[in-house]
Coordinates of N, CA and C in Angstrom, one line a residue:
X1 N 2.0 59.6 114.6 CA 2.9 58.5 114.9 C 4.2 58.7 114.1
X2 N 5.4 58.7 115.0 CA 6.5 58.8 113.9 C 7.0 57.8 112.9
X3 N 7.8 58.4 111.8 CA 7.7 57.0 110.4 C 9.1 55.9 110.9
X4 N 8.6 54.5 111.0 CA 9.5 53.9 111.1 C 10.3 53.5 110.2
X5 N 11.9 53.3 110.2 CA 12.3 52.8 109.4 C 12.1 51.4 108.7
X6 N 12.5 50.9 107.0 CA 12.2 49.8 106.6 C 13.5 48.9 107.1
X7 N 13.1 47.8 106.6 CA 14.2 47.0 106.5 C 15.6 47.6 105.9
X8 N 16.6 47.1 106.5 CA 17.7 47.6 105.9 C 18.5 46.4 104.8
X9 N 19.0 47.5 104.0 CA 19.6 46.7 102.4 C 21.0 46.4 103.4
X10 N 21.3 44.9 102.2 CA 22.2 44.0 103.0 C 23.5 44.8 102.2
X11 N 24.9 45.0 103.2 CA 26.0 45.5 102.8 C 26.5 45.3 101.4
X12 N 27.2 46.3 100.8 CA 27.6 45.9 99.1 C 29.2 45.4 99.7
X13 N 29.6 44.4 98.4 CA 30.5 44.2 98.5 C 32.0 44.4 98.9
X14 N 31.6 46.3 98.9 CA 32.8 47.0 99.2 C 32.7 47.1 100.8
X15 N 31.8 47.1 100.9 CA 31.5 47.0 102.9 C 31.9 45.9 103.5
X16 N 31.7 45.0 103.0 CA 32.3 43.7 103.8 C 33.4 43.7 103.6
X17 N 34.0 44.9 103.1 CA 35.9 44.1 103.2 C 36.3 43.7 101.6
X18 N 35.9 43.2 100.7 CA 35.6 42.6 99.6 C 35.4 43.9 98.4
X19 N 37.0 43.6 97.3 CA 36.8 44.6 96.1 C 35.1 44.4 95.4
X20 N 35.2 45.7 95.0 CA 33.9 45.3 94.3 C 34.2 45.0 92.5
X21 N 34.5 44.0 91.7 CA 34.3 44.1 90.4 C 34.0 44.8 89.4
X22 N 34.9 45.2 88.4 CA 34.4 46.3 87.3 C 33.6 45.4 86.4
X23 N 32.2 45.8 86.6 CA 31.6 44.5 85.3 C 31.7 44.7 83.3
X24 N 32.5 45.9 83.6 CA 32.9 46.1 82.2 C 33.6 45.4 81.1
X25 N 34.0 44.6 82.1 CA 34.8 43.4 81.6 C 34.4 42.4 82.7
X26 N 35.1 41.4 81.4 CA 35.1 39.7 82.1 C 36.3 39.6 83.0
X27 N 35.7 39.0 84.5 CA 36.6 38.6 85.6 C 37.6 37.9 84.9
X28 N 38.7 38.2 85.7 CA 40.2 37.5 85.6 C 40.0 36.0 85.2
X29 N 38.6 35.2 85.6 CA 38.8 34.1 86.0 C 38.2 33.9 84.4
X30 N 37.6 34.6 83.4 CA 37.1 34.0 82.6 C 38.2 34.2 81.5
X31 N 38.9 34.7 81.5 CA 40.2 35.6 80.5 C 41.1 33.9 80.2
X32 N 41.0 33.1 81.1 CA 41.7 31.9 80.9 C 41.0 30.5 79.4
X33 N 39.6 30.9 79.8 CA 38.8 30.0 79.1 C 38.6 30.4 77.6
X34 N 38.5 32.0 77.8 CA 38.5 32.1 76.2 C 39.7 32.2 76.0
X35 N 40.8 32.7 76.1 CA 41.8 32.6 75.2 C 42.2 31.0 74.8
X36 N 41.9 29.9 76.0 CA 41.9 28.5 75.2 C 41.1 28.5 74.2
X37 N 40.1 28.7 74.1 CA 38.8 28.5 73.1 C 39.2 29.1 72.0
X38 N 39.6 30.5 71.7 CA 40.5 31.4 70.6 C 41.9 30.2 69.8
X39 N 42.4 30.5 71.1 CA 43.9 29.2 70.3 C 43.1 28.0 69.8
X40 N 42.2 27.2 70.5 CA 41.7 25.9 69.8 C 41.1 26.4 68.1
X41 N 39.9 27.6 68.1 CA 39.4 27.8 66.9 C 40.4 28.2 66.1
X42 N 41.4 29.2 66.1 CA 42.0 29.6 65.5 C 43.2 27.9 64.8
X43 N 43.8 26.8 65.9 CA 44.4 25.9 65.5 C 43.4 25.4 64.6
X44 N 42.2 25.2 64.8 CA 41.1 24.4 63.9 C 40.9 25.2 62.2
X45 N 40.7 26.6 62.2 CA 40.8 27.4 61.2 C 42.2 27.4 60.3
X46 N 43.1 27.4 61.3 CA 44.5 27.1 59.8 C 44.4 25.6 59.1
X47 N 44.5 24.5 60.6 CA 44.3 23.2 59.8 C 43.2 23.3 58.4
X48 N 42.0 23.9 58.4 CA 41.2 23.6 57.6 C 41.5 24.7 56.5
X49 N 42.4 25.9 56.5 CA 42.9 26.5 55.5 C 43.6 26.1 55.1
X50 N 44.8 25.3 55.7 CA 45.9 24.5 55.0 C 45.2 23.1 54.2
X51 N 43.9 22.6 54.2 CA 44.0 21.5 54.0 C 43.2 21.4 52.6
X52 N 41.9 22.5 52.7 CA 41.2 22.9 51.9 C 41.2 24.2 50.8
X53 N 41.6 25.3 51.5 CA 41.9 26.6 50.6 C 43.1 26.3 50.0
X54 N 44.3 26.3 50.8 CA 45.5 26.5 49.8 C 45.6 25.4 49.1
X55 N 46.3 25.6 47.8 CA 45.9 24.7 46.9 C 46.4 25.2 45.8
X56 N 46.9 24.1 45.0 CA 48.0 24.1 43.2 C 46.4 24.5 42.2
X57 N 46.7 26.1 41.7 CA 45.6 25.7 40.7 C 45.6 24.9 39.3
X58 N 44.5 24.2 39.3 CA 44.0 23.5 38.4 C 44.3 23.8 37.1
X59 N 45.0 22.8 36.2 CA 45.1 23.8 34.6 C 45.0 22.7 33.9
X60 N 44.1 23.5 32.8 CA 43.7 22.4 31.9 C 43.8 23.4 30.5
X61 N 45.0 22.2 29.7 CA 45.4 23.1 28.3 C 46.4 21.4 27.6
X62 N 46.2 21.5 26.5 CA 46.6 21.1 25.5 C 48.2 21.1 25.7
X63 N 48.7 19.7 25.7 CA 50.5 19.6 25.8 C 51.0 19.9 24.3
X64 N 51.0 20.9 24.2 CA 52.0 21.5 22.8 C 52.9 22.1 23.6
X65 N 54.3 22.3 22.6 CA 55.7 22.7 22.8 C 55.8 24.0 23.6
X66 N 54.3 25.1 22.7 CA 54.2 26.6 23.3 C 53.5 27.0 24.8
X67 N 52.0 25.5 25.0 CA 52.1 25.8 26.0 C 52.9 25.6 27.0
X68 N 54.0 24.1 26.9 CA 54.9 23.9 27.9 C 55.7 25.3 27.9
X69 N 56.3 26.3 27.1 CA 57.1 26.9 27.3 C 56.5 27.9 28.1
X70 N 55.1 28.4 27.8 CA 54.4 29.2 28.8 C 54.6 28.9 30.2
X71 N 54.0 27.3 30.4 CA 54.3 27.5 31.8 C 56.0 26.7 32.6
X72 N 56.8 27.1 31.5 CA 58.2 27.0 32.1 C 58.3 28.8 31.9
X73 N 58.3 29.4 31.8 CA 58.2 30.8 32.4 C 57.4 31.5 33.1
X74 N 56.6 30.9 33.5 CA 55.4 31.4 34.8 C 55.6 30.3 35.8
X75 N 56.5 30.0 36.9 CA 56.3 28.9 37.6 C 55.9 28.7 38.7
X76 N 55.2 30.3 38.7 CA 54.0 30.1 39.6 C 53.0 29.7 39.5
X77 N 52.1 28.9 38.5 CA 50.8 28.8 38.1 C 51.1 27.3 38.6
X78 N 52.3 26.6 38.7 CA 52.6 24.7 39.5 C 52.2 25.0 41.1
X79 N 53.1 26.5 41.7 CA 52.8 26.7 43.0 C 51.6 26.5 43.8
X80 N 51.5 26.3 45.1 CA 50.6 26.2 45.7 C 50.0 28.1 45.7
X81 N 49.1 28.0 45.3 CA 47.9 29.7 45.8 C 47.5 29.4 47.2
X82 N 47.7 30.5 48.3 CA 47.7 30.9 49.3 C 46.8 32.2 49.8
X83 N 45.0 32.0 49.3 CA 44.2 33.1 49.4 C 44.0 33.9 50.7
X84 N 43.8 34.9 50.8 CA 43.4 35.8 51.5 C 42.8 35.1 52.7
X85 N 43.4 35.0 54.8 CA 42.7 34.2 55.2 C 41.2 34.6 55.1
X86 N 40.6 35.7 55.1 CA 39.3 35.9 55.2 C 38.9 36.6 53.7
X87 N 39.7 36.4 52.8 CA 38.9 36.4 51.3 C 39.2 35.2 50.7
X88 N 38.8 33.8 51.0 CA 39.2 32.9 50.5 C 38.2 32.2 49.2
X89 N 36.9 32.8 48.8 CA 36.1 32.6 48.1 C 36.0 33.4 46.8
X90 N 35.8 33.3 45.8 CA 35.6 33.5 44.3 C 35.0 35.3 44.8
X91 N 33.7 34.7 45.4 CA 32.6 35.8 45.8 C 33.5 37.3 46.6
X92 N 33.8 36.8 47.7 CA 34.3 37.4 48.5 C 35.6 38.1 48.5
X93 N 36.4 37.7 47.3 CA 37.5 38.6 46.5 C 37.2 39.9 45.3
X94 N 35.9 39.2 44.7 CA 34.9 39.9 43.9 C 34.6 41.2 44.5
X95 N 33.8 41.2 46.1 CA 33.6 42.3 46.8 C 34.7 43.2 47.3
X96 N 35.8 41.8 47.7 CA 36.9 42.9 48.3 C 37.8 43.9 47.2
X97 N 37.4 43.5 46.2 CA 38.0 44.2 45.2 C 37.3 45.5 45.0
X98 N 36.4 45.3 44.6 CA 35.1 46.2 45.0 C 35.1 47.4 46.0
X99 N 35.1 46.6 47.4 CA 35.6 47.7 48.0 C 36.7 48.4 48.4
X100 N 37.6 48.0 47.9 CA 39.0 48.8 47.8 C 39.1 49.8 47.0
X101 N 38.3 49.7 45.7 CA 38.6 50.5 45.0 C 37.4 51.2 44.9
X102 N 36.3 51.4 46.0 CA 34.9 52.2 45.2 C 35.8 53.8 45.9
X103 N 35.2 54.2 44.9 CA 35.3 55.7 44.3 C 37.3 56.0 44.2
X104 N 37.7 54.9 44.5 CA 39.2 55.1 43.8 C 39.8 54.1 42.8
X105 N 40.0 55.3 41.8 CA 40.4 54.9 40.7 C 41.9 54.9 40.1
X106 N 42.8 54.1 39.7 CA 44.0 54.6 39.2 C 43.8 55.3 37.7
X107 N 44.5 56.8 37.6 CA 44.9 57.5 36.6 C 45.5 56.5 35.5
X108 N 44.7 56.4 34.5 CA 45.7 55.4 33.9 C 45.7 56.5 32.0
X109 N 46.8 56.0 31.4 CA 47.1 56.9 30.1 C 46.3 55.4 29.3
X110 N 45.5 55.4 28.4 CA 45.0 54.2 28.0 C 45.4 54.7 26.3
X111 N 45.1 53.3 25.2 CA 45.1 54.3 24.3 C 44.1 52.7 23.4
X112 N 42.9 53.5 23.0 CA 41.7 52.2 22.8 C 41.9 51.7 21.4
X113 N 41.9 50.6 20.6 CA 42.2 50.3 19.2 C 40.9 49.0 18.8
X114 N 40.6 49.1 18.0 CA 39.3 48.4 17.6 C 39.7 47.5 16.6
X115 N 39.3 46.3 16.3 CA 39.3 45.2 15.7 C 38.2 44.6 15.1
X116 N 38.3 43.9 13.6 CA 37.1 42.7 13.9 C 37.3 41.4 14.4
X117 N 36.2 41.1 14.9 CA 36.6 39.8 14.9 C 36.1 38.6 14.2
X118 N 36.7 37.0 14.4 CA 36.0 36.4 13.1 C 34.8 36.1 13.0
X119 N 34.1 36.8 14.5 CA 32.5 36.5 14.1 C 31.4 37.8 13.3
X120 N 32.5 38.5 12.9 CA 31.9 39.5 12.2 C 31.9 40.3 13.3
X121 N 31.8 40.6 14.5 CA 31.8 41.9 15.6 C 33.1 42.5 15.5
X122 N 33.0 43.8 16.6 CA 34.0 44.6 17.0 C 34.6 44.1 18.3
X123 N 35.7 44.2 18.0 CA 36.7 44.1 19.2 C 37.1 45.4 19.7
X124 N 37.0 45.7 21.0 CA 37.4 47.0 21.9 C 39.0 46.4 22.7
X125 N 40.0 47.2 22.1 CA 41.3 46.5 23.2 C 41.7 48.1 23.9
X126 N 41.7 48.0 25.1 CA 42.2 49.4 26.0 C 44.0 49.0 25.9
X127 N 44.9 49.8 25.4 CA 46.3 49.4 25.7 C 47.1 50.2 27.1
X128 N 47.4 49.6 27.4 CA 48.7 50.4 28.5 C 50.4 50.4 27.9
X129 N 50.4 51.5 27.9 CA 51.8 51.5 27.4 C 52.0 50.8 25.9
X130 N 50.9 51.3 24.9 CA 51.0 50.4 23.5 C 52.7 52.1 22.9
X131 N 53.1 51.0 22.0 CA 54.5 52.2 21.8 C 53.8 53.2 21.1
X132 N 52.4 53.1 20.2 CA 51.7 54.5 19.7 C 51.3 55.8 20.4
X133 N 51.3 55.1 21.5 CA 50.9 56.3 22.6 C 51.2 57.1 23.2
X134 N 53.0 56.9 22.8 CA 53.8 58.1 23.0 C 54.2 57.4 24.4
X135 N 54.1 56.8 24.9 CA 54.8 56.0 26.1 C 56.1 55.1 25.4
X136 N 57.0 55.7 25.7 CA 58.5 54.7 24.8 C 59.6 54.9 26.1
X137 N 58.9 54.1 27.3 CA 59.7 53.7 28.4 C 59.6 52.1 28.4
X138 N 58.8 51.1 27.3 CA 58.9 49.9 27.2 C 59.6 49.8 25.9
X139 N 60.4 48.8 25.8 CA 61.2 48.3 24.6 C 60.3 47.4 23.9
X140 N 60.4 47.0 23.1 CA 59.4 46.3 21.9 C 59.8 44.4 21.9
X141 N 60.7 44.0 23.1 CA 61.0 43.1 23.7 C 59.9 43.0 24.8
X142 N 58.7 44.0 25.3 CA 58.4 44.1 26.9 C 57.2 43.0 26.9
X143 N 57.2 42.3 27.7 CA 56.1 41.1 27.6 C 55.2 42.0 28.2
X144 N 53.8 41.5 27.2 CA 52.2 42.0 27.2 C 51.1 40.8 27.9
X145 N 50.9 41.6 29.0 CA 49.8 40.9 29.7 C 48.7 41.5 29.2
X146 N 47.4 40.2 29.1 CA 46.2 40.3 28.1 C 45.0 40.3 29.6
X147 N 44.9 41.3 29.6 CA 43.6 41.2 31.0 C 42.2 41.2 30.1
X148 N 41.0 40.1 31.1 CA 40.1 39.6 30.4 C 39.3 40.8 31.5
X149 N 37.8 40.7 30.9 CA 37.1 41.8 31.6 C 36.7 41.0 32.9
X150 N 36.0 41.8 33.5 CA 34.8 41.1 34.8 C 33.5 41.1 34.7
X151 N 33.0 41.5 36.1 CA 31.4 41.5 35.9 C 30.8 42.2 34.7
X152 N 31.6 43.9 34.9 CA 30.9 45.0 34.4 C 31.6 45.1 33.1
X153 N 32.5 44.4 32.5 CA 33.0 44.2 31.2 C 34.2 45.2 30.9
X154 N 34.9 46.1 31.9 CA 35.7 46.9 30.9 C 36.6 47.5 31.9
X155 N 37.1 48.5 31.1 CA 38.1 49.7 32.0 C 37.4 50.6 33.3
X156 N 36.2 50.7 33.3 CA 35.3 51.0 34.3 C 35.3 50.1 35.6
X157 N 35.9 48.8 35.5 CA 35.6 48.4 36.6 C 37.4 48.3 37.6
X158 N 36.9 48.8 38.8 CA 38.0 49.4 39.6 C 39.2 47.8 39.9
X159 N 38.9 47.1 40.1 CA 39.9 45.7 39.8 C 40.4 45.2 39.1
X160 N 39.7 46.1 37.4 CA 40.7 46.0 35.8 C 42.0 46.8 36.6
X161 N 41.0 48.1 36.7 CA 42.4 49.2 36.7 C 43.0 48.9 37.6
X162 N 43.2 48.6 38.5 CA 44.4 48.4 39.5 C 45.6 46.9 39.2
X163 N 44.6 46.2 38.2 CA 45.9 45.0 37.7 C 46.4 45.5 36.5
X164 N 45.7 46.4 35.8 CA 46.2 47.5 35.0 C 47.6 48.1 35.4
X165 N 47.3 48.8 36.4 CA 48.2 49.8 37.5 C 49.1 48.6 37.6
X166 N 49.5 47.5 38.2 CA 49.9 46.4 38.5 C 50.9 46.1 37.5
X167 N 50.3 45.5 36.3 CA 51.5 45.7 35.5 C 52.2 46.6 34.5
X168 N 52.0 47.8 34.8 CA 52.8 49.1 34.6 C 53.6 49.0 35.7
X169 N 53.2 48.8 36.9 CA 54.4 48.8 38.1 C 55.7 48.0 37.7
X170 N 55.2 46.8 37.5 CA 56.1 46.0 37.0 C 57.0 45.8 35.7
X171 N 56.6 46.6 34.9 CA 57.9 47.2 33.7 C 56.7 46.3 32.6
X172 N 55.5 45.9 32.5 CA 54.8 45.1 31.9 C 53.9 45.7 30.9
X173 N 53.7 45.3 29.5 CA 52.8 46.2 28.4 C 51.4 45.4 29.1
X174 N 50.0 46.1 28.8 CA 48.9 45.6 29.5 C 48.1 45.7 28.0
X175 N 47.1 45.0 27.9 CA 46.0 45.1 26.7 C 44.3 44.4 27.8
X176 N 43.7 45.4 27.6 CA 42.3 44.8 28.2 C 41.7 44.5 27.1
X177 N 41.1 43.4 27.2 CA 39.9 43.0 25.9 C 38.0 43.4 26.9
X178 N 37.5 44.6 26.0 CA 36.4 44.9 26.4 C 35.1 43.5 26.2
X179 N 34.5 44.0 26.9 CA 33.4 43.1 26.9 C 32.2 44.0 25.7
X180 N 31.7 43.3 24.8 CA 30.9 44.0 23.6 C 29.7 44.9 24.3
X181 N 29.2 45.9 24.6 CA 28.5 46.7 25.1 C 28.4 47.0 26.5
X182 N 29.7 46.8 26.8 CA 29.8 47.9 28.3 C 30.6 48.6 28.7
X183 N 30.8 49.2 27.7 CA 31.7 50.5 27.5 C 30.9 51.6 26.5
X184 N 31.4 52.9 26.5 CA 30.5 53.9 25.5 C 31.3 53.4 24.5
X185 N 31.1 53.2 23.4 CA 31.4 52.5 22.0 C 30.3 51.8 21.0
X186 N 30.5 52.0 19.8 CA 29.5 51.6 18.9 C 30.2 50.5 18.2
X187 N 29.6 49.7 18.6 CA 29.7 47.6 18.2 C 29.0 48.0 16.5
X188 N 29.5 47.1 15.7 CA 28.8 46.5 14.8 C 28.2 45.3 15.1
X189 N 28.6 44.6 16.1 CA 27.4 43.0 16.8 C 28.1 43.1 18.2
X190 N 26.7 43.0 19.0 CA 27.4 42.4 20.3 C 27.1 41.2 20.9
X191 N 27.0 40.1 20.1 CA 27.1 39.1 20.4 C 28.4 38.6 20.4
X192 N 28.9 37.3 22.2 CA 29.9 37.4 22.8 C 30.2 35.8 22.2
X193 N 29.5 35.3 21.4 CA 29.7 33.9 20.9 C 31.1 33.4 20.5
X194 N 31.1 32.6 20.7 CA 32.9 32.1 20.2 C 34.2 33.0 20.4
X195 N 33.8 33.0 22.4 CA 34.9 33.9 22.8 C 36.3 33.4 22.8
X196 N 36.4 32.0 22.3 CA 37.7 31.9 22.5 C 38.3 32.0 21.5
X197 N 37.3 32.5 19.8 CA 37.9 32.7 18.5 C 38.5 34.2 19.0
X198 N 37.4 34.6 19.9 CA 37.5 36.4 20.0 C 39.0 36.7 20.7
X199 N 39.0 36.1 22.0 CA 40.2 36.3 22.7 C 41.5 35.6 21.8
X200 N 41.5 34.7 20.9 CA 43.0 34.2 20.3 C 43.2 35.4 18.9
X201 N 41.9 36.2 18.4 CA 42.3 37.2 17.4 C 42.8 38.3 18.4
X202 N 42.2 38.5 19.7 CA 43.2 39.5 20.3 C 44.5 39.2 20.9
X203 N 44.5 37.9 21.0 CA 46.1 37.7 21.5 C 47.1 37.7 20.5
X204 N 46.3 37.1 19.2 CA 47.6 37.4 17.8 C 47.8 38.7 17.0
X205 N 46.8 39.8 17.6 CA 46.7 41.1 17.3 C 48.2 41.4 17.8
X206 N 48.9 42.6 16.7 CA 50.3 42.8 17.4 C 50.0 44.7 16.9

């Protein structure tokens, strides 16, 4: 008996007359709904960056004559801060720091000078551009920025060195204060107690 044919499949779209659709993408017709959806979130995301992120930081300090004068020469620290739209978190600047700089490092000429401090420990200060170091492109007028450490305590961590790098760009003397055992160095105490005795003997260190 010969083989009969089955049922026959119903015409594709390109048979009836009718384009057939690239499904690789969303029809024309959908291209209208998200880009509303996009502009609504994105209007929703600035409002709530303008209302909650940006923002005057907070300062809390003692009204003497020296600190007013400080912040009448920094008159940025009154300004509004304007964080990163998508690093707007403590955490999230931490990493992005992080990953900018893993496995790059800025070349920096350092020159290290040790202190005590008045809790009986050692002080580790990294200098940039100290005038001992044979760097005599700053004048002895050059205002000295005091960089505090981070996580990992020291010149090892890739976010020191680049605000390091930072203010050398800017015509600026730098001094890092280490953190007591995380750097190669031999402490006589590394207990970090009464760091704000520690940080005001390195800031009157000259």
């Amino acid at each position: 008996m010969p083989p009969q044919a089955g049922p026959s499949l119903p015409p594709r779209p390109a048979e009836m007359g009718r384009p057939a659709h690239n499904h690789r993408f969303p029809p024309p017709s959908c291209l209208l709904p998200f880009s509303v959806v996009t502009a609504a979130a994105s209007a929703l995301y600035f409002s709530y960056y303008m209302r909650y992120l940006a923002s005057k930081p907070a300062l809390s300090y003692v009204r003497t004559k020296a600190n007013e004068e400080i912040l009448r020469r920094c008159p940025s620290l009154r300004r509004t801060f304007y964080p990163t739209p998508y690093l707007t978190s403590a955490h999230a600047q931490t990493i992005g720091s992080l990953v900018r700089g893993f496995g790059v490092y800025p070349i920096l000429k350092l020159r290290r000078e040790t202190l005590e401090a008045p809790d009986g420990g050692t002080i580790a200060l990294d200098w940039l551009g100290h005038p001992e170091s044979g760097d005599d492109s700053l004048s002895g007028d050059t205002p000295t920025v005091i960089v505090l450490h981070g996580l990992t305590g020291g010149t090892c961590e890739p976010a020191v060195r680049w605000l390091l790098k930072m203010a050398k760009d800017n015509q600026w003397r730098a001094v890092l204060l280490n953190s007591r055992g995380a750097i190669s160095f031999t402490y006589s105490s590394l207990t970090n107690q009464h760091y704000l005795e520690v940080f005001s003997a390195a800031q009157e260190h000259r």
